[in-house]
Amino acid sequence: MNADSLRKILDLEKQRGYADTAVFGGLDKFLRNWSARAVESIGNPRLLARFHKLFKADYAAMTPEQRSQWVQDVLEFSGEMEGKDSTVESPPQKPPRKKPVPGVKKTTAPAGGPGLDSPVTIVRGISTSLSGKFGKLGVNTVRDLLYFFPHRHLDYSKMKFISQLAEGEEQTIVANVWQAQETRPGGRRSTEAIVGDETGNIRVIWFNQPYLAKKLTTNARIMLSGRVSLFRGLHVFQSPEWEIMEGQDLVHTARLVPVYPLTAGLRPRQVRKLMKDFIDLWAGQVTDFLPPELRKRLGLLELPAAISQAHYPDDETTKNKARVRLAFDELFLLQLGVMSKKRDWQESRPGSPFDIKQPIVDKFVKSLPFTLTAAQDKVLKEILADLAQSKPMSRLLQGEVGSGKTVVATAALLVAAANGYQGAFMAPTEILAEQHFATICQLLSRLGQEEGEGYIKSYTGFLERPLKVALLIGDIKQAGKKQIQKQVLEGDIDIIIGTHALVQKGVEFHKLGLAVVDEQHRFGVEQRSALREKGFNPHMLVMTATPIPRTLALTLYGDLDLSVIDELPPGRQTVKTKWLKPNQRESAYAFVRKQINEGRQAFILCPLIEESEAIMAQAAVVEYERLSREIFPDLKSGLLHGRLSSADKDAVMESFRGGGLDILVSTPVIEVGIDIPNAAVMLIESADRFGLSQLHQFRGRVGRGKEQSYCMLLAENPSEVARERLDIIENVQDGFQLAEEDLKMRGPGEFFGTRQSGLPDLRMAKISDVALLELARTEAIELFQVDPGLDKTENRLLAQEMTRVWAGAAEWS
């Protein structure tokens, strides 16, 4: 790597006191261009990972001290690189000549050899202003633009004569313009034309496009694609796509025409033309990272062809082949990544094996006021077997709301405490953390003598020393927090339950041996990773009440062993579910009143206006006041939302739990963890705004007692998709079946929020592609068995791609 230019700039920056004045316009722009060229010269994947980390920094945002350290790190790294000729190649001055690839248009290569990680402004036609608009769509580099795939294609490939046109279909004709003029139908300046071929003429109108009258000159030969409608008994093309026939490649007509995502300031024709020119020039420069033997054996398209055909396919068959290749890439890299994480976590880092202390576990199980279900028993055995291993447990525990996951987790925490280790239990909300604290304390109080009050309690009679349990949430006063943090650090507290407060700076563990994360998809990547890093390779148990189909679980959680509690405790009721029309609102209120008069309680869930806690809280307040004043003035109602203080939340919940309130009006904060056996009615407002899995979670708040329970769904004006969801939730009770349906309707990213899960994005893969998913998984397992480090020559490009794709993905399990 020729680092002279970089070293000179950095030396000058050093002399100028790190004031960001060594380069006109700031150092960041120079670094972006320099690193885009330099990255191509690095062959070693580990060095490449370091390079990405260093040059991802935002120099302008650093303090002078941070800049000084960063400059020093870069200079050391470049010196190290120059001494490693075996892992570095000279950067090519031009993109290498590549063999022609079927399906990729042959064009002149980009001059000067800028890399795929160069800013998108190097692409012809993309100005700084336009790049800002693309940036809103997540497109910042040349590579991003290559993978900026259309979300669908319009089939304009069916060529017809004018006499063959039929209304309602997408069709294409070639015709001569006989006349074109500006018109004003309904006062709108538009263009109207008469065009014809040897079989007849047809009228064409483009609304709000008067400028076309000048472009469409008499006798010009044009191609039109679009839908034909019937107007006063005659066929007419309304605002079709058009192109003048001049021998050039067709972009907007007579083919499968891409429809790209857009934002304000980007127009469909503009983006299509820009993308066509760009793909023709750049797709052939992409290096295929799949090992050739693997690609040929599976019959996959070469990567340049797949990218080209995903944008501008020759036909439907090739378009599908392109999608399969690109989707396979995503799933294959995903599988390799999660397997690599599992290996790093379990094999390169020894854990702490626990002595299971079976008598204590048996005593705990016998003290429970119920018998464990067969599924709970099976899962508990799996977890205990993991805890006895010298490699750290890495397990996902799935189970419906009320299936008894917390009991199993408590048994595991007891084993950790009996071995002299601390256990941490992290929940996504304060309400849920408090609920877990109450539940675990209640379970332990049946096992031994309880002492203490408030946020710290201790239990004696079953271990050689008292077992201490504490709750740590943001709402605790500073003095109380400091006391708990001190006791955690000194090892006086055995089990600490809390929210993300557990991973904040002030919390240090004496000897963390087991970390339990509940509703784990609700946490960001860094929070889960931070909890793991608080101990010396602690065992990790992540739990979710969101049913995840097995195929999705194996994909997203390939680094976790999977346990499922797939049965509910005996006596749990099926919740009768009904979707009501707007005119049935009064009867819904009447039913709520009837149930309350019979001694039951009800939840009324407020609509999710948008993802803002403040706005949700405001909406809940308004709805609460309306219900209290106009609908149920004679009943006792309470209000629960995320903006209440912890003390106020506790007071409301205690009042509801104790029967002091008839109705609890709430935001979606009740989605998880609230257990009120006497609540038998759930009324969900604007139910069409929620996904199936979320509606199922809400429904799980009732049906926890002996009485028949009901869930009513109100939707004012649901879309067709929402109607389908409401029909499904009305008829299906099984959470896993609902999750499968949810996936089919929404796709993996929206279903599970892969953006925050730390995983690479899935642009082409659909989790409903079970066969492709299993193929990618099988191939990844086989490759991982023979070359886990991807060290073989034939896997070198794959190793580089893995480093690039996973560079920004933090530890996420």
PDB file of N, CA and C in Angstrom, residues 360-420:
ATOM      1  N   ILE A 360     -31.053 -29.154  45.250  1.00  0.00           N
ATOM      2  CA  ILE A 360     -31.627 -27.807  45.341  1.00  0.00           C
ATOM      3  C   ILE A 360     -32.671 -27.599  44.245  1.00  0.00           C
ATOM      4  N   VAL A 361     -32.334 -28.073  43.010  1.00  0.00           N
ATOM      5  CA  VAL A 361     -33.278 -27.953  41.889  1.00  0.00           C
ATOM      6  C   VAL A 361     -34.560 -28.723  42.215  1.00  0.00           C
ATOM      7  N   ASP A 362     -34.399 -29.961  42.730  1.00  0.00           N
ATOM      8  CA  ASP A 362     -35.577 -30.778  43.058  1.00  0.00           C
ATOM      9  C   ASP A 362     -36.431 -30.109  44.133  1.00  0.00           C
ATOM     10  N   LYS A 363     -35.776 -29.543  45.139  1.00  0.00           N
ATOM     11  CA  LYS A 363     -36.504 -28.874  46.221  1.00  0.00           C
ATOM     12  C   LYS A 363     -37.298 -27.677  45.670  1.00  0.00           C
ATOM     13  N   PHE A 364     -36.664 -26.927  44.758  1.00  0.00           N
ATOM     14  CA  PHE A 364     -37.340 -25.775  44.141  1.00  0.00           C
ATOM     15  C   PHE A 364     -38.574 -26.230  43.349  1.00  0.00           C
ATOM     16  N   VAL A 365     -38.396 -27.277  42.534  1.00  0.00           N
ATOM     17  CA  VAL A 365     -39.502 -27.766  41.702  1.00  0.00           C
ATOM     18  C   VAL A 365     -40.659 -28.253  42.577  1.00  0.00           C
ATOM     19  N   LYS A 366     -40.328 -28.959  43.675  1.00  0.00           N
ATOM     20  CA  LYS A 366     -41.378 -29.471  44.578  1.00  0.00           C
ATOM     21  C   LYS A 366     -42.103 -28.337  45.301  1.00  0.00           C
ATOM     22  N   SER A 367     -41.422 -27.212  45.516  1.00  0.00           N
ATOM     23  CA  SER A 367     -42.047 -26.096  46.251  1.00  0.00           C
ATOM     24  C   SER A 367     -43.057 -25.327  45.403  1.00  0.00           C
ATOM     25  N   LEU A 368     -43.060 -25.556  44.080  1.00  0.00           N
ATOM     26  CA  LEU A 368     -43.943 -24.789  43.196  1.00  0.00           C
ATOM     27  C   LEU A 368     -45.404 -25.152  43.462  1.00  0.00           C
ATOM     28  N   PRO A 369     -46.320 -24.189  43.289  1.00  0.00           N
ATOM     29  CA  PRO A 369     -47.744 -24.469  43.537  1.00  0.00           C
ATOM     30  C   PRO A 369     -48.406 -25.225  42.385  1.00  0.00           C
ATOM     31  N   PHE A 370     -47.598 -25.687  41.442  1.00  0.00           N
ATOM     32  CA  PHE A 370     -48.113 -26.435  40.285  1.00  0.00           C
ATOM     33  C   PHE A 370     -47.047 -27.432  39.867  1.00  0.00           C
ATOM     34  N   THR A 371     -47.427 -28.364  39.007  1.00  0.00           N
ATOM     35  CA  THR A 371     -46.474 -29.335  38.477  1.00  0.00           C
ATOM     36  C   THR A 371     -45.939 -28.808  37.147  1.00  0.00           C
ATOM     37  N   LEU A 372     -44.637 -28.921  36.921  1.00  0.00           N
ATOM     38  CA  LEU A 372     -44.073 -28.504  35.631  1.00  0.00           C
ATOM     39  C   LEU A 372     -44.715 -29.311  34.503  1.00  0.00           C
ATOM     40  N   THR A 373     -44.990 -28.652  33.382  1.00  0.00           N
ATOM     41  CA  THR A 373     -45.480 -29.395  32.214  1.00  0.00           C
ATOM     42  C   THR A 373     -44.330 -30.224  31.659  1.00  0.00           C
ATOM     43  N   ALA A 374     -44.670 -31.190  30.804  1.00  0.00           N
ATOM     44  CA  ALA A 374     -43.632 -32.039  30.193  1.00  0.00           C
ATOM     45  C   ALA A 374     -42.651 -31.180  29.400  1.00  0.00           C
ATOM     46  N   ALA A 375     -43.165 -30.134  28.730  1.00  0.00           N
ATOM     47  CA  ALA A 375     -42.296 -29.252  27.923  1.00  0.00           C
ATOM     48  C   ALA A 375     -41.351 -28.460  28.823  1.00  0.00           C
ATOM     49  N   GLN A 376     -41.868 -27.951  29.954  1.00  0.00           N
ATOM     50  CA  GLN A 376     -41.005 -27.223  30.898  1.00  0.00           C
ATOM     51  C   GLN A 376     -39.907 -28.138  31.440  1.00  0.00           C
ATOM     52  N   ASP A 377     -40.284 -29.357  31.774  1.00  0.00           N
ATOM     53  CA  ASP A 377     -39.340 -30.319  32.329  1.00  0.00           C
ATOM     54  C   ASP A 377     -38.221 -30.624  31.326  1.00  0.00           C
ATOM     55  N   LYS A 378     -38.619 -30.827  30.069  1.00  0.00           N
ATOM     56  CA  LYS A 378     -37.653 -31.141  29.005  1.00  0.00           C
ATOM     57  C   LYS A 378     -36.675 -29.967  28.816  1.00  0.00           C
ATOM     58  N   VAL A 379     -37.214 -28.746  28.763  1.00  0.00           N
ATOM     59  CA  VAL A 379     -36.386 -27.561  28.543  1.00  0.00           C
ATOM     60  C   VAL A 379     -35.441 -27.326  29.725  1.00  0.00           C
ATOM     61  N   LEU A 380     -35.935 -27.535  30.943  1.00  0.00           N
ATOM     62  CA  LEU A 380     -35.093 -27.366  32.135  1.00  0.00           C
ATOM     63  C   LEU A 380     -33.905 -28.333  32.087  1.00  0.00           C
ATOM     64  N   LYS A 381     -34.151 -29.570  31.671  1.00  0.00           N
ATOM     65  CA  LYS A 381     -33.062 -30.556  31.559  1.00  0.00           C
ATOM     66  C   LYS A 381     -32.030 -30.109  30.527  1.00  0.00           C
ATOM     67  N   GLU A 382     -32.513 -29.545  29.386  1.00  0.00           N
ATOM     68  CA  GLU A 382     -31.590 -29.064  28.339  1.00  0.00           C
ATOM     69  C   GLU A 382     -30.705 -27.936  28.881  1.00  0.00           C
ATOM     70  N   ILE A 383     -31.313 -27.016  29.630  1.00  0.00           N
ATOM     71  CA  ILE A 383     -30.566 -25.865  30.168  1.00  0.00           C
ATOM     72  C   ILE A 383     -29.548 -26.327  31.217  1.00  0.00           C
ATOM     73  N   LEU A 384     -29.973 -27.223  32.101  1.00  0.00           N
ATOM     74  CA  LEU A 384     -29.055 -27.716  33.146  1.00  0.00           C
ATOM     75  C   LEU A 384     -27.879 -28.466  32.524  1.00  0.00           C
ATOM     76  N   ALA A 385     -28.148 -29.218  31.462  1.00  0.00           N
ATOM     77  CA  ALA A 385     -27.062 -29.936  30.773  1.00  0.00           C
ATOM     78  C   ALA A 385     -26.068 -28.938  30.187  1.00  0.00           C
ATOM     79  N   ASP A 386     -26.561 -27.828  29.646  1.00  0.00           N
ATOM     80  CA  ASP A 386     -25.689 -26.766  29.111  1.00  0.00           C
ATOM     81  C   ASP A 386     -24.829 -26.150  30.216  1.00  0.00           C
ATOM     82  N   LEU A 387     -25.452 -25.880  31.355  1.00  0.00           N
ATOM     83  CA  LEU A 387     -24.748 -25.199  32.449  1.00  0.00           C
ATOM     84  C   LEU A 387     -23.612 -26.053  33.007  1.00  0.00           C
ATOM     85  N   ALA A 388     -23.720 -27.375  32.829  1.00  0.00           N
ATOM     86  CA  ALA A 388     -22.687 -28.280  33.348  1.00  0.00           C
ATOM     87  C   ALA A 388     -21.472 -28.342  32.424  1.00  0.00           C
ATOM     88  N   GLN A 389     -21.592 -27.755  31.208  1.00  0.00           N
ATOM     89  CA  GLN A 389     -20.511 -27.830  30.225  1.00  0.00           C
ATOM     90  C   GLN A 389     -19.448 -26.763  30.494  1.00  0.00           C
ATOM     91  N   SER A 390     -18.230 -27.020  30.003  1.00  0.00           N
ATOM     92  CA  SER A 390     -17.157 -26.026  30.158  1.00  0.00           C
ATOM     93  C   SER A 390     -17.257 -24.928  29.097  1.00  0.00           C
ATOM     94  N   LYS A 391     -18.033 -25.165  28.026  1.00  0.00           N
ATOM     95  CA  LYS A 391     -18.251 -24.084  27.063  1.00  0.00           C
ATOM     96  C   LYS A 391     -19.523 -23.343  27.471  1.00  0.00           C
ATOM     97  N   PRO A 392     -19.555 -22.022  27.329  1.00  0.00           N
ATOM     98  CA  PRO A 392     -20.708 -21.259  27.818  1.00  0.00           C
ATOM     99  C   PRO A 392     -21.994 -21.590  27.065  1.00  0.00           C
ATOM    100  N   MET A 393     -23.089 -21.694  27.807  1.00  0.00           N
ATOM    101  CA  MET A 393     -24.400 -21.929  27.197  1.00  0.00           C
ATOM    102  C   MET A 393     -24.754 -20.756  26.299  1.00  0.00           C
ATOM    103  N   SER A 394     -25.379 -21.070  25.173  1.00  0.00           N
ATOM    104  CA  SER A 394     -25.878 -20.046  24.256  1.00  0.00           C
ATOM    105  C   SER A 394     -27.207 -20.578  23.732  1.00  0.00           C
ATOM    106  N   ARG A 395     -28.299 -20.285  24.434  1.00  0.00           N
ATOM    107  CA  ARG A 395     -29.575 -20.953  24.143  1.00  0.00           C
ATOM    108  C   ARG A 395     -30.721 -19.949  24.035  1.00  0.00           C
ATOM    109  N   LEU A 396     -31.597 -20.192  23.060  1.00  0.00           N
ATOM    110  CA  LEU A 396     -32.825 -19.414  22.887  1.00  0.00           C
ATOM    111  C   LEU A 396     -33.991 -20.248  23.417  1.00  0.00           C
ATOM    112  N   LEU A 397     -34.750 -19.669  24.334  1.00  0.00           N
ATOM    113  CA  LEU A 397     -35.924 -20.342  24.893  1.00  0.00           C
ATOM    114  C   LEU A 397     -37.181 -19.638  24.398  1.00  0.00           C
ATOM    115  N   GLN A 398     -37.958 -20.370  23.600  1.00  0.00           N
ATOM    116  CA  GLN A 398     -39.212 -19.836  23.083  1.00  0.00           C
ATOM    117  C   GLN A 398     -40.373 -20.423  23.864  1.00  0.00           C
ATOM    118  N   GLY A 399     -41.395 -19.644  24.076  1.00  0.00           N
ATOM    119  CA  GLY A 399     -42.591 -20.166  24.713  1.00  0.00           C
ATOM    120  C   GLY A 399     -43.677 -19.126  24.717  1.00  0.00           C
ATOM    121  N   GLU A 400     -44.907 -19.571  24.517  1.00  0.00           N
ATOM    122  CA  GLU A 400     -46.055 -18.675  24.524  1.00  0.00           C
ATOM    123  C   GLU A 400     -46.125 -17.897  25.837  1.00  0.00           C
ATOM    124  N   VAL A 401     -46.833 -16.771  25.805  1.00  0.00           N
ATOM    125  CA  VAL A 401     -47.152 -16.036  27.022  1.00  0.00           C
ATOM    126  C   VAL A 401     -47.819 -17.004  27.999  1.00  0.00           C
ATOM    127  N   GLY A 402     -47.322 -17.059  29.223  1.00  0.00           N
ATOM    128  CA  GLY A 402     -47.940 -17.917  30.236  1.00  0.00           C
ATOM    129  C   GLY A 402     -47.506 -19.370  30.191  1.00  0.00           C
ATOM    130  N   SER A 403     -46.508 -19.679  29.364  1.00  0.00           N
ATOM    131  CA  SER A 403     -46.087 -21.089  29.257  1.00  0.00           C
ATOM    132  C   SER A 403     -45.112 -21.478  30.365  1.00  0.00           C
ATOM    133  N   GLY A 404     -44.602 -20.499  31.127  1.00  0.00           N
ATOM    134  CA  GLY A 404     -43.754 -20.816  32.276  1.00  0.00           C
ATOM    135  C   GLY A 404     -42.265 -20.722  32.029  1.00  0.00           C
ATOM    136  N   LYS A 405     -41.852 -19.756  31.201  1.00  0.00           N
ATOM    137  CA  LYS A 405     -40.418 -19.563  30.938  1.00  0.00           C
ATOM    138  C   LYS A 405     -39.692 -19.029  32.174  1.00  0.00           C
ATOM    139  N   THR A 406     -40.367 -18.115  32.921  1.00  0.00           N
ATOM    140  CA  THR A 406     -39.708 -17.481  34.077  1.00  0.00           C
ATOM    141  C   THR A 406     -39.349 -18.505  35.149  1.00  0.00           C
ATOM    142  N   VAL A 407     -40.196 -19.515  35.333  1.00  0.00           N
ATOM    143  CA  VAL A 407     -39.924 -20.572  36.325  1.00  0.00           C
ATOM    144  C   VAL A 407     -38.643 -21.314  35.965  1.00  0.00           C
ATOM    145  N   VAL A 408     -38.511 -21.650  34.688  1.00  0.00           N
ATOM    146  CA  VAL A 408     -37.326 -22.370  34.212  1.00  0.00           C
ATOM    147  C   VAL A 408     -36.078 -21.502  34.393  1.00  0.00           C
ATOM    148  N   ALA A 409     -36.198 -20.210  34.038  1.00  0.00           N
ATOM    149  CA  ALA A 409     -35.064 -19.291  34.182  1.00  0.00           C
ATOM    150  C   ALA A 409     -34.672 -19.147  35.652  1.00  0.00           C
ATOM    151  N   THR A 410     -35.659 -19.139  36.563  1.00  0.00           N
ATOM    152  CA  THR A 410     -35.380 -19.016  38.002  1.00  0.00           C
ATOM    153  C   THR A 410     -34.578 -20.217  38.498  1.00  0.00           C
ATOM    154  N   ALA A 411     -34.932 -21.409  38.024  1.00  0.00           N
ATOM    155  CA  ALA A 411     -34.178 -22.617  38.405  1.00  0.00           C
ATOM    156  C   ALA A 411     -32.722 -22.489  37.968  1.00  0.00           C
ATOM    157  N   ALA A 412     -32.490 -21.967  36.746  1.00  0.00           N
ATOM    158  CA  ALA A 412     -31.118 -21.790  36.243  1.00  0.00           C
ATOM    159  C   ALA A 412     -30.361 -20.761  37.087  1.00  0.00           C
ATOM    160  N   LEU A 413     -31.044 -19.666  37.470  1.00  0.00           N
ATOM    161  CA  LEU A 413     -30.415 -18.637  38.308  1.00  0.00           C
ATOM    162  C   LEU A 413     -30.058 -19.187  39.693  1.00  0.00           C
ATOM    163  N   LEU A 414     -30.903 -20.081  40.209  1.00  0.00           N
ATOM    164  CA  LEU A 414     -30.622 -20.731  41.499  1.00  0.00           C
ATOM    165  C   LEU A 414     -29.343 -21.558  41.435  1.00  0.00           C
ATOM    166  N   VAL A 415     -29.184 -22.295  40.330  1.00  0.00           N
ATOM    167  CA  VAL A 415     -27.983 -23.132  40.147  1.00  0.00           C
ATOM    168  C   VAL A 415     -26.738 -22.252  40.103  1.00  0.00           C
ATOM    169  N   ALA A 416     -26.835 -21.096  39.399  1.00  0.00           N
ATOM    170  CA  ALA A 416     -25.696 -20.173  39.344  1.00  0.00           C
ATOM    171  C   ALA A 416     -25.334 -19.698  40.753  1.00  0.00           C
ATOM    172  N   ALA A 417     -26.353 -19.305  41.539  1.00  0.00           N
ATOM    173  CA  ALA A 417     -26.114 -18.817  42.899  1.00  0.00           C
ATOM    174  C   ALA A 417     -25.518 -19.916  43.782  1.00  0.00           C
ATOM    175  N   ALA A 418     -26.013 -21.151  43.607  1.00  0.00           N
ATOM    176  CA  ALA A 418     -25.512 -22.268  44.413  1.00  0.00           C
ATOM    177  C   ALA A 418     -24.043 -22.562  44.105  1.00  0.00           C
ATOM    178  N   ASN A 419     -23.577 -22.115  42.919  1.00  0.00           N
ATOM    179  CA  ASN A 419     -22.178 -22.299  42.533  1.00  0.00           C
ATOM    180  C   ASN A 419     -21.320 -21.084  42.856  1.00  0.00           C
ATOM    181  N   GLY A 420     -21.895 -20.116  43.564  1.00  0.00           N
ATOM    182  CA  GLY A 420     -21.125 -18.929  43.938  1.00  0.00           C
ATOM    183  C   GLY A 420     -21.033 -17.884  42.844  1.00  0.00           C
TER     184      GLY A 420
END
